[in-house]
Amino acid sequence: MKYSEIAALSTEELTARVGEEKKNLTKLKFAHAVSAIENPSRITKIRKDIARLTTELTKRKAAAVVAEA
């Protein structure tokens, strides 16, 4: 997921997307533990997407705090 796509999402959509990606990561890790998966690099990609989404959420929360002050 590109940063421009992440920036276009609303805060609610970001929160929902983080939840979805975490579920996907859990399922993928379980599938990888049980048997080999086709593309194990997907685990890394999903982890990075979660980090990008979380970073954007944190950035927005910090901006909201500064705006209130």
PDB file of N, CA and C in Angstrom:
ATOM      1  N   MET A   1       0.848  -1.170   0.000  1.00  0.00           N
ATOM      2  CA  MET A   1       0.000   0.000   0.000  1.00  0.00           C
ATOM      3  C   MET A   1       0.894   1.233   0.000  1.00  0.00           C
ATOM      4  N   LYS A   2       0.605   2.151  -0.892  1.00  0.00           N
ATOM      5  CA  LYS A   2       1.418   3.353  -1.006  1.00  0.00           C
ATOM      6  C   LYS A   2       1.002   4.385   0.042  1.00  0.00           C
ATOM      7  N   TYR A   3       1.944   5.249   0.377  1.00  0.00           N
ATOM      8  CA  TYR A   3       1.672   6.263   1.388  1.00  0.00           C
ATOM      9  C   TYR A   3       0.566   7.207   0.933  1.00  0.00           C
ATOM     10  N   SER A   4       0.512   7.520  -0.371  1.00  0.00           N
ATOM     11  CA  SER A   4      -0.535   8.417  -0.863  1.00  0.00           C
ATOM     12  C   SER A   4      -1.923   7.800  -0.668  1.00  0.00           C
ATOM     13  N   GLU A   5      -2.020   6.487  -0.799  1.00  0.00           N
ATOM     14  CA  GLU A   5      -3.293   5.802  -0.563  1.00  0.00           C
ATOM     15  C   GLU A   5      -3.667   5.860   0.914  1.00  0.00           C
ATOM     16  N   ILE A   6      -2.670   5.714   1.768  1.00  0.00           N
ATOM     17  CA  ILE A   6      -2.910   5.751   3.213  1.00  0.00           C
ATOM     18  C   ILE A   6      -3.355   7.148   3.636  1.00  0.00           C
ATOM     19  N   ALA A   7      -2.716   8.170   3.104  1.00  0.00           N
ATOM     20  CA  ALA A   7      -3.039   9.547   3.472  1.00  0.00           C
ATOM     21  C   ALA A   7      -4.456   9.922   3.040  1.00  0.00           C
ATOM     22  N   ALA A   8      -4.971   9.274   2.000  1.00  0.00           N
ATOM     23  CA  ALA A   8      -6.306   9.586   1.504  1.00  0.00           C
ATOM     24  C   ALA A   8      -7.410   8.974   2.365  1.00  0.00           C
ATOM     25  N   LEU A   9      -7.077   8.018   3.210  1.00  0.00           N
ATOM     26  CA  LEU A   9      -8.074   7.354   4.048  1.00  0.00           C
ATOM     27  C   LEU A   9      -8.443   8.214   5.252  1.00  0.00           C
ATOM     28  N   SER A  10      -9.676   8.051   5.717  1.00  0.00           N
ATOM     29  CA  SER A  10     -10.091   8.752   6.931  1.00  0.00           C
ATOM     30  C   SER A  10      -9.536   8.009   8.142  1.00  0.00           C
ATOM     31  N   THR A  11      -9.619   8.636   9.295  1.00  0.00           N
ATOM     32  CA  THR A  11      -9.100   8.028  10.521  1.00  0.00           C
ATOM     33  C   THR A  11      -9.849   6.737  10.851  1.00  0.00           C
ATOM     34  N   GLU A  12     -11.163   6.731  10.650  1.00  0.00           N
ATOM     35  CA  GLU A  12     -11.949   5.523  10.914  1.00  0.00           C
ATOM     36  C   GLU A  12     -11.544   4.397   9.969  1.00  0.00           C
ATOM     37  N   GLU A  13     -11.323   4.747   8.702  1.00  0.00           N
ATOM     38  CA  GLU A  13     -10.902   3.745   7.726  1.00  0.00           C
ATOM     39  C   GLU A  13      -9.521   3.199   8.063  1.00  0.00           C
ATOM     40  N   LEU A  14      -8.645   4.069   8.542  1.00  0.00           N
ATOM     41  CA  LEU A  14      -7.307   3.621   8.943  1.00  0.00           C
ATOM     42  C   LEU A  14      -7.392   2.623  10.093  1.00  0.00           C
ATOM     43  N   THR A  15      -8.205   2.935  11.074  1.00  0.00           N
ATOM     44  CA  THR A  15      -8.356   2.044  12.225  1.00  0.00           C
ATOM     45  C   THR A  15      -8.912   0.691  11.789  1.00  0.00           C
ATOM     46  N   ALA A  16      -9.912   0.722  10.928  1.00  0.00           N
ATOM     47  CA  ALA A  16     -10.497  -0.527  10.429  1.00  0.00           C
ATOM     48  C   ALA A  16      -9.479  -1.311   9.611  1.00  0.00           C
ATOM     49  N   ARG A  17      -8.710  -0.604   8.818  1.00  0.00           N
ATOM     50  CA  ARG A  17      -7.708  -1.261   7.966  1.00  0.00           C
ATOM     51  C   ARG A  17      -6.614  -1.918   8.797  1.00  0.00           C
ATOM     52  N   VAL A  18      -6.215  -1.267   9.889  1.00  0.00           N
ATOM     53  CA  VAL A  18      -5.206  -1.862  10.781  1.00  0.00           C
ATOM     54  C   VAL A  18      -5.741  -3.176  11.345  1.00  0.00           C
ATOM     55  N   GLY A  19      -6.984  -3.186  11.767  1.00  0.00           N
ATOM     56  CA  GLY A  19      -7.596  -4.405  12.290  1.00  0.00           C
ATOM     57  C   GLY A  19      -7.640  -5.519  11.257  1.00  0.00           C
ATOM     58  N   GLU A  20      -8.021  -5.169  10.027  1.00  0.00           N
ATOM     59  CA  GLU A  20      -8.078  -6.158   8.950  1.00  0.00           C
ATOM     60  C   GLU A  20      -6.696  -6.743   8.667  1.00  0.00           C
ATOM     61  N   GLU A  21      -5.708  -5.861   8.591  1.00  0.00           N
ATOM     62  CA  GLU A  21      -4.350  -6.314   8.275  1.00  0.00           C
ATOM     63  C   GLU A  21      -3.786  -7.190   9.393  1.00  0.00           C
ATOM     64  N   LYS A  22      -4.112  -6.865  10.636  1.00  0.00           N
ATOM     65  CA  LYS A  22      -3.645  -7.697  11.750  1.00  0.00           C
ATOM     66  C   LYS A  22      -4.272  -9.086  11.685  1.00  0.00           C
ATOM     67  N   LYS A  23      -5.553  -9.153  11.318  1.00  0.00           N
ATOM     68  CA  LYS A  23      -6.208 -10.451  11.153  1.00  0.00           C
ATOM     69  C   LYS A  23      -5.549 -11.237  10.022  1.00  0.00           C
ATOM     70  N   ASN A  24      -5.281 -10.548   8.904  1.00  0.00           N
ATOM     71  CA  ASN A  24      -4.625 -11.206   7.778  1.00  0.00           C
ATOM     72  C   ASN A  24      -3.254 -11.735   8.177  1.00  0.00           C
ATOM     73  N   LEU A  25      -2.518 -10.949   8.942  1.00  0.00           N
ATOM     74  CA  LEU A  25      -1.185 -11.360   9.372  1.00  0.00           C
ATOM     75  C   LEU A  25      -1.260 -12.594  10.263  1.00  0.00           C
ATOM     76  N   THR A  26      -2.216 -12.610  11.171  1.00  0.00           N
ATOM     77  CA  THR A  26      -2.378 -13.762  12.059  1.00  0.00           C
ATOM     78  C   THR A  26      -2.692 -15.022  11.257  1.00  0.00           C
ATOM     79  N   LYS A  27      -3.621 -14.911  10.312  1.00  0.00           N
ATOM     80  CA  LYS A  27      -3.976 -16.058   9.477  1.00  0.00           C
ATOM     81  C   LYS A  27      -2.782 -16.535   8.660  1.00  0.00           C
ATOM     82  N   LEU A  28      -2.040 -15.591   8.107  1.00  0.00           N
ATOM     83  CA  LEU A  28      -0.891 -15.936   7.278  1.00  0.00           C
ATOM     84  C   LEU A  28       0.210 -16.592   8.099  1.00  0.00           C
ATOM     85  N   LYS A  29       0.452 -16.090   9.301  1.00  0.00           N
ATOM     86  CA  LYS A  29       1.465 -16.696  10.173  1.00  0.00           C
ATOM     87  C   LYS A  29       1.071 -18.120  10.549  1.00  0.00           C
ATOM     88  N   PHE A  30      -0.204 -18.321  10.836  1.00  0.00           N
ATOM     89  CA  PHE A  30      -0.672 -19.660  11.180  1.00  0.00           C
ATOM     90  C   PHE A  30      -0.508 -20.603   9.990  1.00  0.00           C
ATOM     91  N   ALA A  31      -0.896 -20.141   8.804  1.00  0.00           N
ATOM     92  CA  ALA A  31      -0.762 -20.965   7.603  1.00  0.00           C
ATOM     93  C   ALA A  31       0.701 -21.302   7.337  1.00  0.00           C
ATOM     94  N   HIS A  32       1.579 -20.361   7.599  1.00  0.00           N
ATOM     95  CA  HIS A  32       3.009 -20.581   7.383  1.00  0.00           C
ATOM     96  C   HIS A  32       3.575 -21.560   8.408  1.00  0.00           C
ATOM     97  N   ALA A  33       3.050 -21.539   9.612  1.00  0.00           N
ATOM     98  CA  ALA A  33       3.523 -22.459  10.646  1.00  0.00           C
ATOM     99  C   ALA A  33       3.066 -23.888  10.363  1.00  0.00           C
ATOM    100  N   VAL A  34       1.859 -24.031   9.818  1.00  0.00           N
ATOM    101  CA  VAL A  34       1.309 -25.348   9.538  1.00  0.00           C
ATOM    102  C   VAL A  34       1.976 -25.974   8.315  1.00  0.00           C
ATOM    103  N   SER A  35       2.087 -25.194   7.258  1.00  0.00           N
ATOM    104  CA  SER A  35       2.730 -25.675   6.036  1.00  0.00           C
ATOM    105  C   SER A  35       3.331 -24.481   5.306  1.00  0.00           C
ATOM    106  N   ALA A  36       4.182 -24.773   4.361  1.00  0.00           N
ATOM    107  CA  ALA A  36       4.829 -23.697   3.609  1.00  0.00           C
ATOM    108  C   ALA A  36       3.790 -22.955   2.765  1.00  0.00           C
ATOM    109  N   ILE A  37       3.909 -21.630   2.740  1.00  0.00           N
ATOM    110  CA  ILE A  37       3.009 -20.844   1.907  1.00  0.00           C
ATOM    111  C   ILE A  37       3.739 -20.464   0.629  1.00  0.00           C
ATOM    112  N   GLU A  38       2.970 -20.103  -0.398  1.00  0.00           N
ATOM    113  CA  GLU A  38       3.558 -19.794  -1.699  1.00  0.00           C
ATOM    114  C   GLU A  38       4.539 -18.636  -1.643  1.00  0.00           C
ATOM    115  N   ASN A  39       4.120 -17.562  -0.982  1.00  0.00           N
ATOM    116  CA  ASN A  39       4.921 -16.349  -0.987  1.00  0.00           C
ATOM    117  C   ASN A  39       5.129 -15.861   0.450  1.00  0.00           C
ATOM    118  N   PRO A  40       6.160 -16.341   1.123  1.00  0.00           N
ATOM    119  CA  PRO A  40       6.372 -15.935   2.518  1.00  0.00           C
ATOM    120  C   PRO A  40       6.721 -14.455   2.680  1.00  0.00           C
ATOM    121  N   SER A  41       7.096 -13.786   1.608  1.00  0.00           N
ATOM    122  CA  SER A  41       7.404 -12.357   1.714  1.00  0.00           C
ATOM    123  C   SER A  41       6.142 -11.529   1.960  1.00  0.00           C
ATOM    124  N   ARG A  42       4.965 -12.124   1.768  1.00  0.00           N
ATOM    125  CA  ARG A  42       3.714 -11.419   2.067  1.00  0.00           C
ATOM    126  C   ARG A  42       3.631 -11.068   3.541  1.00  0.00           C
ATOM    127  N   ILE A  43       4.219 -11.908   4.400  1.00  0.00           N
ATOM    128  CA  ILE A  43       4.213 -11.634   5.837  1.00  0.00           C
ATOM    129  C   ILE A  43       4.924 -10.312   6.101  1.00  0.00           C
ATOM    130  N   THR A  44       6.080 -10.135   5.499  1.00  0.00           N
ATOM    131  CA  THR A  44       6.846  -8.898   5.664  1.00  0.00           C
ATOM    132  C   THR A  44       6.077  -7.710   5.110  1.00  0.00           C
ATOM    133  N   LYS A  45       5.452  -7.883   3.946  1.00  0.00           N
ATOM    134  CA  LYS A  45       4.699  -6.796   3.322  1.00  0.00           C
ATOM    135  C   LYS A  45       3.546  -6.350   4.221  1.00  0.00           C
ATOM    136  N   ILE A  46       2.834  -7.309   4.789  1.00  0.00           N
ATOM    137  CA  ILE A  46       1.704  -6.972   5.662  1.00  0.00           C
ATOM    138  C   ILE A  46       2.194  -6.279   6.929  1.00  0.00           C
ATOM    139  N   ARG A  47       3.300  -6.756   7.497  1.00  0.00           N
ATOM    140  CA  ARG A  47       3.855  -6.109   8.696  1.00  0.00           C
ATOM    141  C   ARG A  47       4.221  -4.656   8.405  1.00  0.00           C
ATOM    142  N   LYS A  48       4.810  -4.409   7.248  1.00  0.00           N
ATOM    143  CA  LYS A  48       5.186  -3.039   6.886  1.00  0.00           C
ATOM    144  C   LYS A  48       3.955  -2.169   6.649  1.00  0.00           C
ATOM    145  N   ASP A  49       2.920  -2.745   6.042  1.00  0.00           N
ATOM    146  CA  ASP A  49       1.683  -1.994   5.843  1.00  0.00           C
ATOM    147  C   ASP A  49       1.053  -1.607   7.177  1.00  0.00           C
ATOM    148  N   ILE A  50       1.063  -2.536   8.136  1.00  0.00           N
ATOM    149  CA  ILE A  50       0.535  -2.238   9.472  1.00  0.00           C
ATOM    150  C   ILE A  50       1.328  -1.097  10.099  1.00  0.00           C
ATOM    151  N   ALA A  51       2.637  -1.131   9.946  1.00  0.00           N
ATOM    152  CA  ALA A  51       3.484  -0.069  10.504  1.00  0.00           C
ATOM    153  C   ALA A  51       3.175   1.270   9.845  1.00  0.00           C
ATOM    154  N   ARG A  52       2.986   1.275   8.532  1.00  0.00           N
ATOM    155  CA  ARG A  52       2.662   2.521   7.829  1.00  0.00           C
ATOM    156  C   ARG A  52       1.324   3.083   8.294  1.00  0.00           C
ATOM    157  N   LEU A  53       0.331   2.207   8.417  1.00  0.00           N
ATOM    158  CA  LEU A  53      -0.995   2.640   8.864  1.00  0.00           C
ATOM    159  C   LEU A  53      -0.941   3.185  10.291  1.00  0.00           C
ATOM    160  N   THR A  54      -0.234   2.494  11.165  1.00  0.00           N
ATOM    161  CA  THR A  54      -0.117   2.916  12.557  1.00  0.00           C
ATOM    162  C   THR A  54       0.631   4.242  12.661  1.00  0.00           C
ATOM    163  N   THR A  55       1.648   4.415  11.834  1.00  0.00           N
ATOM    164  CA  THR A  55       2.400   5.668  11.826  1.00  0.00           C
ATOM    165  C   THR A  55       1.506   6.831  11.423  1.00  0.00           C
ATOM    166  N   GLU A  56       0.679   6.628  10.412  1.00  0.00           N
ATOM    167  CA  GLU A  56      -0.233   7.685   9.978  1.00  0.00           C
ATOM    168  C   GLU A  56      -1.250   8.012  11.072  1.00  0.00           C
ATOM    169  N   LEU A  57      -1.758   7.001  11.755  1.00  0.00           N
ATOM    170  CA  LEU A  57      -2.691   7.246  12.863  1.00  0.00           C
ATOM    171  C   LEU A  57      -2.028   8.056  13.972  1.00  0.00           C
ATOM    172  N   THR A  58      -0.812   7.692  14.327  1.00  0.00           N
ATOM    173  CA  THR A  58      -0.075   8.405  15.372  1.00  0.00           C
ATOM    174  C   THR A  58       0.185   9.845  14.955  1.00  0.00           C
ATOM    175  N   LYS A  59       0.525  10.033  13.691  1.00  0.00           N
ATOM    176  CA  LYS A  59       0.782  11.375  13.162  1.00  0.00           C
ATOM    177  C   LYS A  59      -0.474  12.240  13.261  1.00  0.00           C
ATOM    178  N   ARG A  60      -1.618  11.666  12.932  1.00  0.00           N
ATOM    179  CA  ARG A  60      -2.874  12.418  13.000  1.00  0.00           C
ATOM    180  C   ARG A  60      -3.253  12.747  14.438  1.00  0.00           C
ATOM    181  N   LYS A  61      -3.029  11.809  15.355  1.00  0.00           N
ATOM    182  CA  LYS A  61      -3.326  12.072  16.765  1.00  0.00           C
ATOM    183  C   LYS A  61      -2.438  13.182  17.308  1.00  0.00           C
ATOM    184  N   ALA A  62      -1.170  13.181  16.930  1.00  0.00           N
ATOM    185  CA  ALA A  62      -0.249  14.223  17.378  1.00  0.00           C
ATOM    186  C   ALA A  62      -0.664  15.578  16.814  1.00  0.00           C
ATOM    187  N   ALA A  63      -1.098  15.602  15.566  1.00  0.00           N
ATOM    188  CA  ALA A  63      -1.546  16.850  14.952  1.00  0.00           C
ATOM    189  C   ALA A  63      -2.803  17.372  15.640  1.00  0.00           C
ATOM    190  N   ALA A  64      -3.676  16.478  16.061  1.00  0.00           N
ATOM    191  CA  ALA A  64      -4.899  16.891  16.754  1.00  0.00           C
ATOM    192  C   ALA A  64      -4.576  17.491  18.116  1.00  0.00           C
ATOM    193  N   VAL A  65      -3.599  16.923  18.809  1.00  0.00           N
ATOM    194  CA  VAL A  65      -3.200  17.442  20.118  1.00  0.00           C
ATOM    195  C   VAL A  65      -2.586  18.828  19.965  1.00  0.00           C
ATOM    196  N   VAL A  66      -1.757  19.006  18.955  1.00  0.00           N
ATOM    197  CA  VAL A  66      -1.124  20.305  18.720  1.00  0.00           C
ATOM    198  C   VAL A  66      -2.178  21.341  18.342  1.00  0.00           C
ATOM    199  N   ALA A  67      -3.172  20.937  17.555  1.00  0.00           N
ATOM    200  CA  ALA A  67      -4.225  21.861  17.144  1.00  0.00           C
ATOM    201  C   ALA A  67      -5.074  22.310  18.336  1.00  0.00           C
ATOM    202  N   GLU A  68      -5.246  21.439  19.323  1.00  0.00           N
ATOM    203  CA  GLU A  68      -6.028  21.790  20.506  1.00  0.00           C
ATOM    204  C   GLU A  68      -5.286  22.752  21.423  1.00  0.00           C
ATOM    205  N   ALA A  69      -3.976  22.678  21.419  1.00  0.00           N
ATOM    206  CA  ALA A  69      -3.176  23.493  22.342  1.00  0.00           C
ATOM    207  C   ALA A  69      -3.084  24.929  21.929  1.00  0.00           C
TER     208      ALA A  69
END
